[in-house]
Amino acid sequence: MNKKYENNIVSYRDKIKGADSFTYILERLCIVRDVFSGIPKMDVAQKYGTHRNTVGNIMRLFNRQAKPEDLQGVELGYSLEREEVLQNYSFLNPRSRAP
């Protein structure tokens, strides 16, 4: 780790535990924004207190399903309304893990 990145006080797992879908999507968008800003995935994982595979899975999901305008909005750090976030980034909602 070349640069020292500020760690979050509360880990990613604790923030999404029992959270509504808006909070869940925002946390994932924060991870996406950090990766697009040039921070290595390992450092992002350490910053959010999660595993590197979690960061990779979030990025893979975002790159696969995001539209170009969504990608540009995250890179430039646009502020979005709650309804916009829920509508445009609904693919970041948690999926059922039941068999």
XYZ file of C-alpha atoms in Angstrom:
99
model
C 0.000 0.000 0.000
C 1.807 3.093 -1.238
C -0.509 5.789 0.088
C -2.290 5.793 3.400
C -6.037 5.988 2.817
C -8.395 6.933 5.582
C -10.234 3.918 6.983
C -13.945 4.191 7.650
C -14.975 4.052 11.292
C -17.765 1.583 10.570
C -17.050 -1.335 8.255
C -18.989 -2.041 5.053
C -20.598 -5.137 6.575
C -21.848 -3.243 9.631
C -23.276 -0.445 7.486
C -25.294 -2.745 5.224
C -26.517 -5.066 7.982
C -30.253 -4.450 8.253
C -30.055 -1.389 6.007
C -32.665 -0.338 3.492
C -31.928 -0.622 -0.210
C -30.996 3.071 -0.535
C -28.215 2.788 2.060
C -27.044 -0.486 0.525
C -26.788 1.076 -2.945
C -25.005 4.180 -1.606
C -22.356 2.082 0.124
C -21.705 0.159 -3.060
C -21.545 3.393 -5.069
C -18.933 4.738 -2.630
C -16.792 1.683 -3.325
C -17.254 2.121 -7.093
C -16.370 5.818 -6.864
C -13.166 5.075 -4.932
C -12.039 2.469 -7.470
C -12.753 4.845 -10.368
C -10.803 7.609 -8.621
C -7.660 5.500 -8.953
C -7.392 3.843 -5.553
C -6.274 0.202 -5.943
C -8.910 -2.417 -5.129
C -6.847 -3.835 -2.256
C -6.674 -0.407 -0.628
C -10.408 0.169 -1.143
C -11.098 -3.189 0.502
C -8.919 -2.242 3.445
C -10.552 1.196 3.702
C -14.052 -0.288 3.927
C -13.058 -3.282 6.035
C -14.149 -5.833 3.466
C -12.516 -8.494 1.322
C -10.909 -7.726 -2.027
C -13.246 -10.188 -3.726
C -16.235 -8.170 -2.500
C -14.807 -5.064 -4.153
C -14.141 -7.046 -7.341
C -17.678 -8.455 -7.375
C -19.191 -5.001 -6.915
C -17.049 -3.593 -9.732
C -17.872 -6.509 -12.032
C -21.595 -6.049 -11.379
C -21.371 -2.303 -11.948
C -19.325 -2.572 -15.154
C -21.615 -5.250 -16.556
C -24.938 -3.503 -15.927
C -24.284 0.243 -15.708
C -25.136 2.515 -18.606
C -22.464 4.938 -19.876
C -24.234 7.931 -18.316
C -24.344 6.142 -14.936
C -20.640 5.481 -15.191
C -19.877 9.100 -15.996
C -22.037 10.325 -13.120
C -20.175 8.211 -10.584
C -16.752 9.181 -11.933
C -17.545 12.891 -11.772
C -19.246 12.635 -8.383
C -22.669 13.995 -9.334
C -25.093 14.311 -6.459
C -28.301 12.400 -7.069
C -31.767 12.421 -5.555
C -32.938 9.401 -3.571
C -35.418 8.378 -6.296
C -32.734 8.682 -8.982
C -30.391 6.429 -7.052
C -33.078 3.815 -6.473
C -34.150 3.915 -10.126
C -30.781 4.074 -11.909
C -28.729 1.821 -9.647
C -31.313 -0.772 -8.619
C -29.063 -3.498 -10.031
C -26.784 -2.937 -6.995
C -29.516 -4.128 -4.615
C -28.772 -7.315 -2.712
C -29.769 -10.531 -4.404
C -31.249 -13.506 -2.628
C -28.635 -16.095 -1.733
C -31.170 -18.821 -1.082
C -30.835 -21.959 -3.181
